[in-house]
PDB file of C-alpha atoms in Angstrom:
ATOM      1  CA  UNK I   1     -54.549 -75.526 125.066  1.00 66.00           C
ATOM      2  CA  UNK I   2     -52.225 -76.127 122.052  1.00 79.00           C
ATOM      3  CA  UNK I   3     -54.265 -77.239 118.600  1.00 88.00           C
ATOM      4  CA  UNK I   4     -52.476 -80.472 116.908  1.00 93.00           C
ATOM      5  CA  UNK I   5     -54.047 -81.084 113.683  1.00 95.00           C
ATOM      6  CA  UNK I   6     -54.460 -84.573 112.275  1.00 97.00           C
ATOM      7  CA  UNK I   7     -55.237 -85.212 108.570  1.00 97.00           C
ATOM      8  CA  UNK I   8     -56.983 -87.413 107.255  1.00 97.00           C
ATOM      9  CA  UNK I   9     -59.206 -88.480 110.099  1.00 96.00           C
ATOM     10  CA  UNK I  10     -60.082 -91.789 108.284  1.00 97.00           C
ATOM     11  CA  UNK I  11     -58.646 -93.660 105.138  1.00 97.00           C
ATOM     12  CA  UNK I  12     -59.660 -96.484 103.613  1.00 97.00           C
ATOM     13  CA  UNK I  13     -56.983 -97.793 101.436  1.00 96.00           C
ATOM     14  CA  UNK I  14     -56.272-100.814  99.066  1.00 97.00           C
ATOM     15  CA  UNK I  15     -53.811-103.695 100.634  1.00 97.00           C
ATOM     16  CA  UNK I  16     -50.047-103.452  98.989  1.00 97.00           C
ATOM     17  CA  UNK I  17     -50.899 -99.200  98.906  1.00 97.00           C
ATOM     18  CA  UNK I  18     -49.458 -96.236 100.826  1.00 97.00           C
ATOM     19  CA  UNK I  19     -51.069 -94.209 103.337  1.00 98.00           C
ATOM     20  CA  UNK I  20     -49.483 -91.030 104.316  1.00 98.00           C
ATOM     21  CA  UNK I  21     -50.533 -89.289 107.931  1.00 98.00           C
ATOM     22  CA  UNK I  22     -49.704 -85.852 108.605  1.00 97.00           C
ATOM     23  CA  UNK I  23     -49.776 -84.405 112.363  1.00 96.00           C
ATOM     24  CA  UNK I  24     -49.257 -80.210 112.662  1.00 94.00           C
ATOM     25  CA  UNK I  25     -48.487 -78.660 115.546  1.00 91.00           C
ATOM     26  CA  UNK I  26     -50.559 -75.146 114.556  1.00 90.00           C
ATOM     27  CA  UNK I  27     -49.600 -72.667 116.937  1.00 84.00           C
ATOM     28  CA  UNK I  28     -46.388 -73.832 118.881  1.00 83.00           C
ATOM     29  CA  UNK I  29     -43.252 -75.304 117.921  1.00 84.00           C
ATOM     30  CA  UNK I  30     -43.247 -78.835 118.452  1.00 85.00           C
ATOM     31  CA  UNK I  31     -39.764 -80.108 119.188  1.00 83.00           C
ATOM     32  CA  UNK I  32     -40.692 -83.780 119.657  1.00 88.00           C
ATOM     33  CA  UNK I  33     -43.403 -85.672 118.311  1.00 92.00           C
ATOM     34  CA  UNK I  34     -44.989 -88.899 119.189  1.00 95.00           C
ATOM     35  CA  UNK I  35     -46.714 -91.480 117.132  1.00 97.00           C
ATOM     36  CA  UNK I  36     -49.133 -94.380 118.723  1.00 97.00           C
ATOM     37  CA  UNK I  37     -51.425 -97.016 117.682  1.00 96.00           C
ATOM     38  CA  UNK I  38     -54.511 -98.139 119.558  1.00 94.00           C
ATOM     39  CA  UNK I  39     -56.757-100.916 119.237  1.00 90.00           C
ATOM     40  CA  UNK I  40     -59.970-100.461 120.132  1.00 87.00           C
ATOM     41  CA  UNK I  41     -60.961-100.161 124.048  1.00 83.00           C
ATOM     42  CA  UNK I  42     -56.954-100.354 124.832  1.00 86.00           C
ATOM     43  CA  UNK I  43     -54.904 -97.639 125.646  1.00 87.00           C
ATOM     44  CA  UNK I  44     -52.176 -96.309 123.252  1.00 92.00           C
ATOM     45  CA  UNK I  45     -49.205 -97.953 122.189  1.00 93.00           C
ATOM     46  CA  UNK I  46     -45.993 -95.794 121.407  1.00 95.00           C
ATOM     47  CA  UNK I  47     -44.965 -96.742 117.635  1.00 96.00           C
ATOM     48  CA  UNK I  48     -42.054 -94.031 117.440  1.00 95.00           C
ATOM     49  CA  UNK I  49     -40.824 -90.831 118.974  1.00 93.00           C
ATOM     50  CA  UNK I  50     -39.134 -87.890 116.228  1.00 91.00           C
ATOM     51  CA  UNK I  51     -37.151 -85.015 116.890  1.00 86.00           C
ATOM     52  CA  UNK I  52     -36.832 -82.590 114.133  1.00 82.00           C
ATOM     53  CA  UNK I  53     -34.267 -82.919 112.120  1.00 81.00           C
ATOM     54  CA  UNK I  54     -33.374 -86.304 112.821  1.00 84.00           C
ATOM     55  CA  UNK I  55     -34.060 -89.630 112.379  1.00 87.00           C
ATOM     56  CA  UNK I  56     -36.983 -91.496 114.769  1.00 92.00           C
ATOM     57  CA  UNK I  57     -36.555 -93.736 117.459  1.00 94.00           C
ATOM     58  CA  UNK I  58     -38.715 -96.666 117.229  1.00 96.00           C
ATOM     59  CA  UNK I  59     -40.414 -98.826 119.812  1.00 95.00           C
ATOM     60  CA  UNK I  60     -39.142-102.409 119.944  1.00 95.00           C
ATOM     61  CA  UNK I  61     -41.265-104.590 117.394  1.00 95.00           C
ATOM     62  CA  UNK I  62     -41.963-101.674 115.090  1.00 96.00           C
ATOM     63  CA  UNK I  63     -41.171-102.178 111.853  1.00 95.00           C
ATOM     64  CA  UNK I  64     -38.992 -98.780 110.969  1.00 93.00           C
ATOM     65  CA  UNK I  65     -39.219 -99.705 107.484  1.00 95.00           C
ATOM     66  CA  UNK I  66     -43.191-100.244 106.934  1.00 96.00           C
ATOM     67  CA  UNK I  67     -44.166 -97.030 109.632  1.00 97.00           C
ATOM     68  CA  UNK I  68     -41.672 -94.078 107.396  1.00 96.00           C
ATOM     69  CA  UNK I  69     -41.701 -91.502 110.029  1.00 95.00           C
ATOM     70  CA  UNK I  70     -40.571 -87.502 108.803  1.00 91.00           C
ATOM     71  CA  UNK I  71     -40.104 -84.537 111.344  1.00 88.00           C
ATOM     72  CA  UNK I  72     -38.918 -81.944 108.785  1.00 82.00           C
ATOM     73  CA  UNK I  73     -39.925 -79.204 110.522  1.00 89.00           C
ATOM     74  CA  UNK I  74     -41.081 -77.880 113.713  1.00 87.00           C
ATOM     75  CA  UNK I  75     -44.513 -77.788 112.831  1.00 90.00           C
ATOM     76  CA  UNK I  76     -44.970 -81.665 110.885  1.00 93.00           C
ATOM     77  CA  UNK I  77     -44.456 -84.675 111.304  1.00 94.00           C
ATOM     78  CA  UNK I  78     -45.602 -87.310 109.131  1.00 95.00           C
ATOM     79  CA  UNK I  79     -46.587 -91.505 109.104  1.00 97.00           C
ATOM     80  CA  UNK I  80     -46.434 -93.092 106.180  1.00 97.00           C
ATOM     81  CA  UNK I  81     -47.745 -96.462 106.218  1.00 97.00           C
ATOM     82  CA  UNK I  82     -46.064 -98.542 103.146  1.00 97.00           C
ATOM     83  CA  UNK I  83     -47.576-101.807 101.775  1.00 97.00           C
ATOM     84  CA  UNK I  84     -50.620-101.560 103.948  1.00 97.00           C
ATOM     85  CA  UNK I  85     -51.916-104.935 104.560  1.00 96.00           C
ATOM     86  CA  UNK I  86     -55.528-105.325 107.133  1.00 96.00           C
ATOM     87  CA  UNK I  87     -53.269-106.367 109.912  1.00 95.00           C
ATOM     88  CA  UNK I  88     -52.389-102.543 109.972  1.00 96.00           C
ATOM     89  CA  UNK I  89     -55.918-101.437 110.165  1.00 96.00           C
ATOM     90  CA  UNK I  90     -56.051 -99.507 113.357  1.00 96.00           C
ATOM     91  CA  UNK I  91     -56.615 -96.034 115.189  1.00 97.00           C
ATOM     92  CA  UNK I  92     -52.998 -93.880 115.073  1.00 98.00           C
ATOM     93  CA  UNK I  93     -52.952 -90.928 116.862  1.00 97.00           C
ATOM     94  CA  UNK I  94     -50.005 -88.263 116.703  1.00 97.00           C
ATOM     95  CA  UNK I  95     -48.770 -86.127 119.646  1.00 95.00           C
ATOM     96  CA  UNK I  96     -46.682 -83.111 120.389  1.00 91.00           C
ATOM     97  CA  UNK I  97     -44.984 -81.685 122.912  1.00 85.00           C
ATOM     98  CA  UNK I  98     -42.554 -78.467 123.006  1.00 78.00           C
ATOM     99  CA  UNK I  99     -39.089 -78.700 124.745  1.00 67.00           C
ATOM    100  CA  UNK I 100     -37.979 -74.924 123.909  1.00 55.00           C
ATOM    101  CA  UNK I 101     -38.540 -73.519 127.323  1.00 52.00           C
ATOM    102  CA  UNK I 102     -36.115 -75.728 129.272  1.00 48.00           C
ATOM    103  CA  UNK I 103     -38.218 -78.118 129.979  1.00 57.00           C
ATOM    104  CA  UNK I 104     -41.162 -80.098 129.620  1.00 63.00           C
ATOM    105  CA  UNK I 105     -44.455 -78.953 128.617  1.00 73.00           C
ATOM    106  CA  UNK I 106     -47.593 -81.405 128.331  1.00 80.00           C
ATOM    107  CA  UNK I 107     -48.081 -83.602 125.744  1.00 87.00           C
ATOM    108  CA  UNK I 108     -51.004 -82.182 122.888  1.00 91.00           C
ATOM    109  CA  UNK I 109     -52.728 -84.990 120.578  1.00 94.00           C
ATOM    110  CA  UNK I 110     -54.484 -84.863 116.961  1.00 96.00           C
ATOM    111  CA  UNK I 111     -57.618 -86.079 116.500  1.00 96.00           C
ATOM    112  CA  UNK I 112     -56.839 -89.369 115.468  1.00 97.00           C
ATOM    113  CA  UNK I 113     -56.578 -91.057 111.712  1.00 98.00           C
ATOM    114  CA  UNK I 114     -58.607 -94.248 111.948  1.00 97.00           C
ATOM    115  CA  UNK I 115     -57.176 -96.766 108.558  1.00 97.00           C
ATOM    116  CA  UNK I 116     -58.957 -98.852 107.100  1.00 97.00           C
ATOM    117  CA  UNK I 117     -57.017-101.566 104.666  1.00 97.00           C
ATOM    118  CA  UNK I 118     -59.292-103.691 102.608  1.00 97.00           C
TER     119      UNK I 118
ATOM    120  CA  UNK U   1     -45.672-104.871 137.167  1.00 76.00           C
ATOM    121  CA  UNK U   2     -46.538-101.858 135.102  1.00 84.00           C
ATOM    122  CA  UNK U   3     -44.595 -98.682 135.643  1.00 92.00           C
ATOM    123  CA  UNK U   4     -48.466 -96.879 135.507  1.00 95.00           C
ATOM    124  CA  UNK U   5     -51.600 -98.987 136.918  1.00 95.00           C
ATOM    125  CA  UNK U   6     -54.633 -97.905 136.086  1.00 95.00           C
ATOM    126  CA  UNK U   7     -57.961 -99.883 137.039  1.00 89.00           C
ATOM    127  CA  UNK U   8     -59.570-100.239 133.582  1.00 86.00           C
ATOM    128  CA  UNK U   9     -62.874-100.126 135.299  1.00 88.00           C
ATOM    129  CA  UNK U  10     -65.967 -99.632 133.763  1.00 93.00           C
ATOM    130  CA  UNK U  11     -66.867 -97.198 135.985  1.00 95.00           C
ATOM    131  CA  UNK U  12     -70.628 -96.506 136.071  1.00 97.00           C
ATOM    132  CA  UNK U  13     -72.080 -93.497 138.252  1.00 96.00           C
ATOM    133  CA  UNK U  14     -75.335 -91.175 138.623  1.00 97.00           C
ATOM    134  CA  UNK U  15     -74.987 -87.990 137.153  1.00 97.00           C
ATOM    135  CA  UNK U  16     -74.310 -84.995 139.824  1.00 97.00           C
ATOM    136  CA  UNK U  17     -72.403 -87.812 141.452  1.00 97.00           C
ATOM    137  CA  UNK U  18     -68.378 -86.943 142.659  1.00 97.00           C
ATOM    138  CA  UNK U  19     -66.119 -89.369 140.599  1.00 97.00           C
ATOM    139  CA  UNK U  20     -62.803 -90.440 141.727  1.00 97.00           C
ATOM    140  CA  UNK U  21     -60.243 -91.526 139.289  1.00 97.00           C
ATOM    141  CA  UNK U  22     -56.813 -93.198 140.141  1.00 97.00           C
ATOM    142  CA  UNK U  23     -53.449 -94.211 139.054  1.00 97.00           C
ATOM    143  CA  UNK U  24     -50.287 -95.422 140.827  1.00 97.00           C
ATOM    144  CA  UNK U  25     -46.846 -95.886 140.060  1.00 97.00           C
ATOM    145  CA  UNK U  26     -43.412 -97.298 140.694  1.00 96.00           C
ATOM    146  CA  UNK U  27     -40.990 -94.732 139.314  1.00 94.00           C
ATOM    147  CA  UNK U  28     -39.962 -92.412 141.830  1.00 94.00           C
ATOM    148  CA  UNK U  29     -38.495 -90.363 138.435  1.00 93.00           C
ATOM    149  CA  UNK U  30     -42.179 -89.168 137.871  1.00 93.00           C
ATOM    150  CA  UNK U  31     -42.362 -84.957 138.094  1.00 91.00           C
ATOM    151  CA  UNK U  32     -44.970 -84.688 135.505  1.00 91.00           C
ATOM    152  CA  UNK U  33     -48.585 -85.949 135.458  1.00 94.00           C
ATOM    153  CA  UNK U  34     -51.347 -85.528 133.169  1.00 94.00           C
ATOM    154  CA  UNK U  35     -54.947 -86.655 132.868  1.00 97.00           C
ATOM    155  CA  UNK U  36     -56.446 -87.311 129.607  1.00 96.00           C
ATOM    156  CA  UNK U  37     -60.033 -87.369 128.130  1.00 97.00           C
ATOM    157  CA  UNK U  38     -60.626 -89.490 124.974  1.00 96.00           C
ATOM    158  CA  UNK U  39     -64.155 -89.946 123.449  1.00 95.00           C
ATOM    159  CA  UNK U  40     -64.735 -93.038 120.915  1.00 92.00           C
ATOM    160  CA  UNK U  41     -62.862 -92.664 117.514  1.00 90.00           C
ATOM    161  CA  UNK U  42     -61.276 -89.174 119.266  1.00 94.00           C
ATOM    162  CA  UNK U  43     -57.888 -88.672 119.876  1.00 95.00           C
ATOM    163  CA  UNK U  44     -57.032 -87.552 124.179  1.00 95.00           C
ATOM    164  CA  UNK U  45     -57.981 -84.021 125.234  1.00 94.00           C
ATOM    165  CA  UNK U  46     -55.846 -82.858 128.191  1.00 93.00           C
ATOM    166  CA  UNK U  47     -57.508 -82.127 130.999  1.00 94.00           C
ATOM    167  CA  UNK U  48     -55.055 -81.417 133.916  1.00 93.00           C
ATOM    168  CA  UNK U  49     -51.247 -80.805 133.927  1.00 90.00           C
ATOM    169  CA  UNK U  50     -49.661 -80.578 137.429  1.00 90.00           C
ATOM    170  CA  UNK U  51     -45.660 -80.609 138.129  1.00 86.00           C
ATOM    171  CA  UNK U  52     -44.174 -81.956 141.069  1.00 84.00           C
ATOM    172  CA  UNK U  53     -46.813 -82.657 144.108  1.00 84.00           C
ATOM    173  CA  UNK U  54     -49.817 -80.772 144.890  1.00 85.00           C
ATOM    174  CA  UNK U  55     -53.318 -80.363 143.865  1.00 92.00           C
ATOM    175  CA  UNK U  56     -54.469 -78.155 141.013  1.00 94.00           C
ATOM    176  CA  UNK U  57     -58.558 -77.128 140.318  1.00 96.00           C
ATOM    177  CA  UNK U  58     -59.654 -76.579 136.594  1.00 95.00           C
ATOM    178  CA  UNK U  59     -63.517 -76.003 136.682  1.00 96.00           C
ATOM    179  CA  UNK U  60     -65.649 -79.328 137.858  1.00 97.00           C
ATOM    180  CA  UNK U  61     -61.787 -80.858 137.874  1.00 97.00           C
ATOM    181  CA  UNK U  62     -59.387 -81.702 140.129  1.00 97.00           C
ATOM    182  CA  UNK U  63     -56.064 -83.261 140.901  1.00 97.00           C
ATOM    183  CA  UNK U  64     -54.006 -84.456 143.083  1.00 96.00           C
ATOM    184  CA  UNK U  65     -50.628 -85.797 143.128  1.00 96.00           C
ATOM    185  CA  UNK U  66     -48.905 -87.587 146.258  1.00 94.00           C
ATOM    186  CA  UNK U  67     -45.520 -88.532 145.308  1.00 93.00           C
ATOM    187  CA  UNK U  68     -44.653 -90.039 148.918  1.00 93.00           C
ATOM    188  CA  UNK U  69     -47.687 -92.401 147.893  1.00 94.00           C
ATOM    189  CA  UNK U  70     -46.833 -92.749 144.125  1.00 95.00           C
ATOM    190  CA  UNK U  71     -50.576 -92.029 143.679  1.00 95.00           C
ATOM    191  CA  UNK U  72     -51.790 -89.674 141.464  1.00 97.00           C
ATOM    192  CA  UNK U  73     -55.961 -88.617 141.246  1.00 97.00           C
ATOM    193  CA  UNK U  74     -58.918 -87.254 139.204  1.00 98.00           C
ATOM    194  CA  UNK U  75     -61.709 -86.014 140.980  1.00 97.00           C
ATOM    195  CA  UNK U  76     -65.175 -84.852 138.633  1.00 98.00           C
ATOM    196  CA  UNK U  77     -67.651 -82.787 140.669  1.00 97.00           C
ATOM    197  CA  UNK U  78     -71.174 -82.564 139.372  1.00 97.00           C
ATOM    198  CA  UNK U  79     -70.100 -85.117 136.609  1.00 97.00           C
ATOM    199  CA  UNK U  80     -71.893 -84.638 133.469  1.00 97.00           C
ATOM    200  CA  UNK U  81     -73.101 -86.994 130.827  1.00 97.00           C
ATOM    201  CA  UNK U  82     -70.930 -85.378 128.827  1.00 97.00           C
ATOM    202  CA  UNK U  83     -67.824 -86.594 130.821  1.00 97.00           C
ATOM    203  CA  UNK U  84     -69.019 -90.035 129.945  1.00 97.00           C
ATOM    204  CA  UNK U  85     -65.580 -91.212 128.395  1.00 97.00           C
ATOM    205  CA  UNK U  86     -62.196 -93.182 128.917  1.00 96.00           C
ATOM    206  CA  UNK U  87     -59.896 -91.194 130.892  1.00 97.00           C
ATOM    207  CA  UNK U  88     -56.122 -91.843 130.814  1.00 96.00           C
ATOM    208  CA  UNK U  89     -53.635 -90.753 133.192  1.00 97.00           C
ATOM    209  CA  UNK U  90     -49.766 -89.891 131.989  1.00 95.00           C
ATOM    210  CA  UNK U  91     -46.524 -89.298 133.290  1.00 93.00           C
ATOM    211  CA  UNK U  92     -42.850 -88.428 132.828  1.00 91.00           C
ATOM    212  CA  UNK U  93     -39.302 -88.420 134.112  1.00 89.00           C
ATOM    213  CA  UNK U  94     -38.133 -84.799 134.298  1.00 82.00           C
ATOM    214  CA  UNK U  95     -35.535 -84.727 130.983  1.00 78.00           C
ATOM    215  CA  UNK U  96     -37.642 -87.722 129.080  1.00 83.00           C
ATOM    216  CA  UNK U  97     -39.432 -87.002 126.283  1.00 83.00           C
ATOM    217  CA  UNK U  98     -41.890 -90.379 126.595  1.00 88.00           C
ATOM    218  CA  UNK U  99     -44.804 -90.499 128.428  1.00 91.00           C
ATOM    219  CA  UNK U 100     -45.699 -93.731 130.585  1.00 93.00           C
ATOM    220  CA  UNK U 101     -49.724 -94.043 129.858  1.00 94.00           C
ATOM    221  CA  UNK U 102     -52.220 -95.789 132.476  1.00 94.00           C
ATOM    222  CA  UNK U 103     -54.883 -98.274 131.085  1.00 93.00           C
ATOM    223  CA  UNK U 104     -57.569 -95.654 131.064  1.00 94.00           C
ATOM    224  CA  UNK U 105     -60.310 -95.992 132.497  1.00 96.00           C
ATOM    225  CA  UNK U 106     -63.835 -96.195 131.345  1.00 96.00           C
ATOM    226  CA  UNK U 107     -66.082 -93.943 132.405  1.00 97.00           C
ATOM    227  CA  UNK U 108     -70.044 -93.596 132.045  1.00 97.00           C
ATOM    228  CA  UNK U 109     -72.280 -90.877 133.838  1.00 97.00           C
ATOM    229  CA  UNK U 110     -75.593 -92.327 134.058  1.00 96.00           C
ATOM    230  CA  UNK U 111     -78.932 -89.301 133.610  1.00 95.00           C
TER     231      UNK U 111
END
């Protein structure tokens, strides 16, 4: 299957800092990407979808302003957590999939970016 | 009512044991389903992809898909320690970029 690479895979970060997450699609071109959140032993909650080039939808009760979202290119997409506080301590995940062909292809994940804010 | 149910389980069986996972839904809309594995601290692994209705084999894997039933299925053959995990099921409208994710369900394969 398609590789989507997540970096970092864990951060631990001072409260009132900025975390940035990247999420590369390495060898296809990933039209949309998806970011989620998931607390432990639940299943994942859609922050945010981005297309490239534009701005990113966010899921009702996400704070567009604290969760920066960038799809510059085909290839990246990035989270960038501002003012962390512990309340945002969680597991994000990133996910991919390609639209180019017509039409929908599955859905590819990174490995995951646990944060830690202390 | 969820769009996707998904018992949460856990689900605790004998290894070499047949496992049957399920999920149903409520949007007719659904044309593409996906199962997911996810390990602790791991982000999912894809497992199956199948369009449409039908029933598609990958290895000790297989799924189903009954659309007249809105009732999609996992089965594990042989199952493995190793497939000891959560296992999520996913789906989309044909044209929608979002997926609609099941609970998971938690899985452990007993030696």
């Amino acid at each position: 299957g398609a590789v989507v690479s997540q970096h970092p895979s864990w951060v631990i970060c001072k409260s009132g800092t900025s975390v940035k997450i990247e999420c590369r699609s390495l060898d296809f071109q990933a039209t949309t990407m998806f970011w989620y959140r998931q607390f432990p032993k639940q299943s994942l909650m859609l922050m945010a979808t981005s297309n490239e080039g534009s701005k990113a939808t966010y899921e009702q009760g996400v704070e567009k302003d604290k969760f920066l979202i960038n799809h510059a290119s085909l290839t990246l997409s990035t989270l960038t957590v501002t003012s962390a506080h512990p309340e945002d301590s969680s597991f994000y995940i990133c996910s991919a999939r390609d639209f180019w062909t017509g039409g929908l292809t599955e859905a590819f994940f990174g490995q995951g970016t646990r944060l830690t804010v202390v | 009512q969820k769009e996707v149910e998904q018992d949460p389980g856990p689900l605790s069986v004998p290894e070499g044991a047949i496992v049957s996972l399920n999920c149903t839904y409520s949007n007719s809309a659904f044309q593409y389903f996906m199962w997911y594995r996810q390990y602790s601290r791991k982000g999912p692994e894809l497992l199956m992809y199948t369009y449409s209705s039908g029933n598609k084999e990958d290895g000790r894997f297989t799924a189903q898909v009954d659309k007249s039933s809105k009732y999609i299925s996992l089965f594990i053959r042989d199952s493995q320690p190793s497939d000891s995990a959560t296992y999520l099921c996913a789906m989309s409208a044909q044209g929608a970029q979002k997926l609609v994710f099941g609970q998971g369900t938690r899985l452990t394969i007993n030696p």
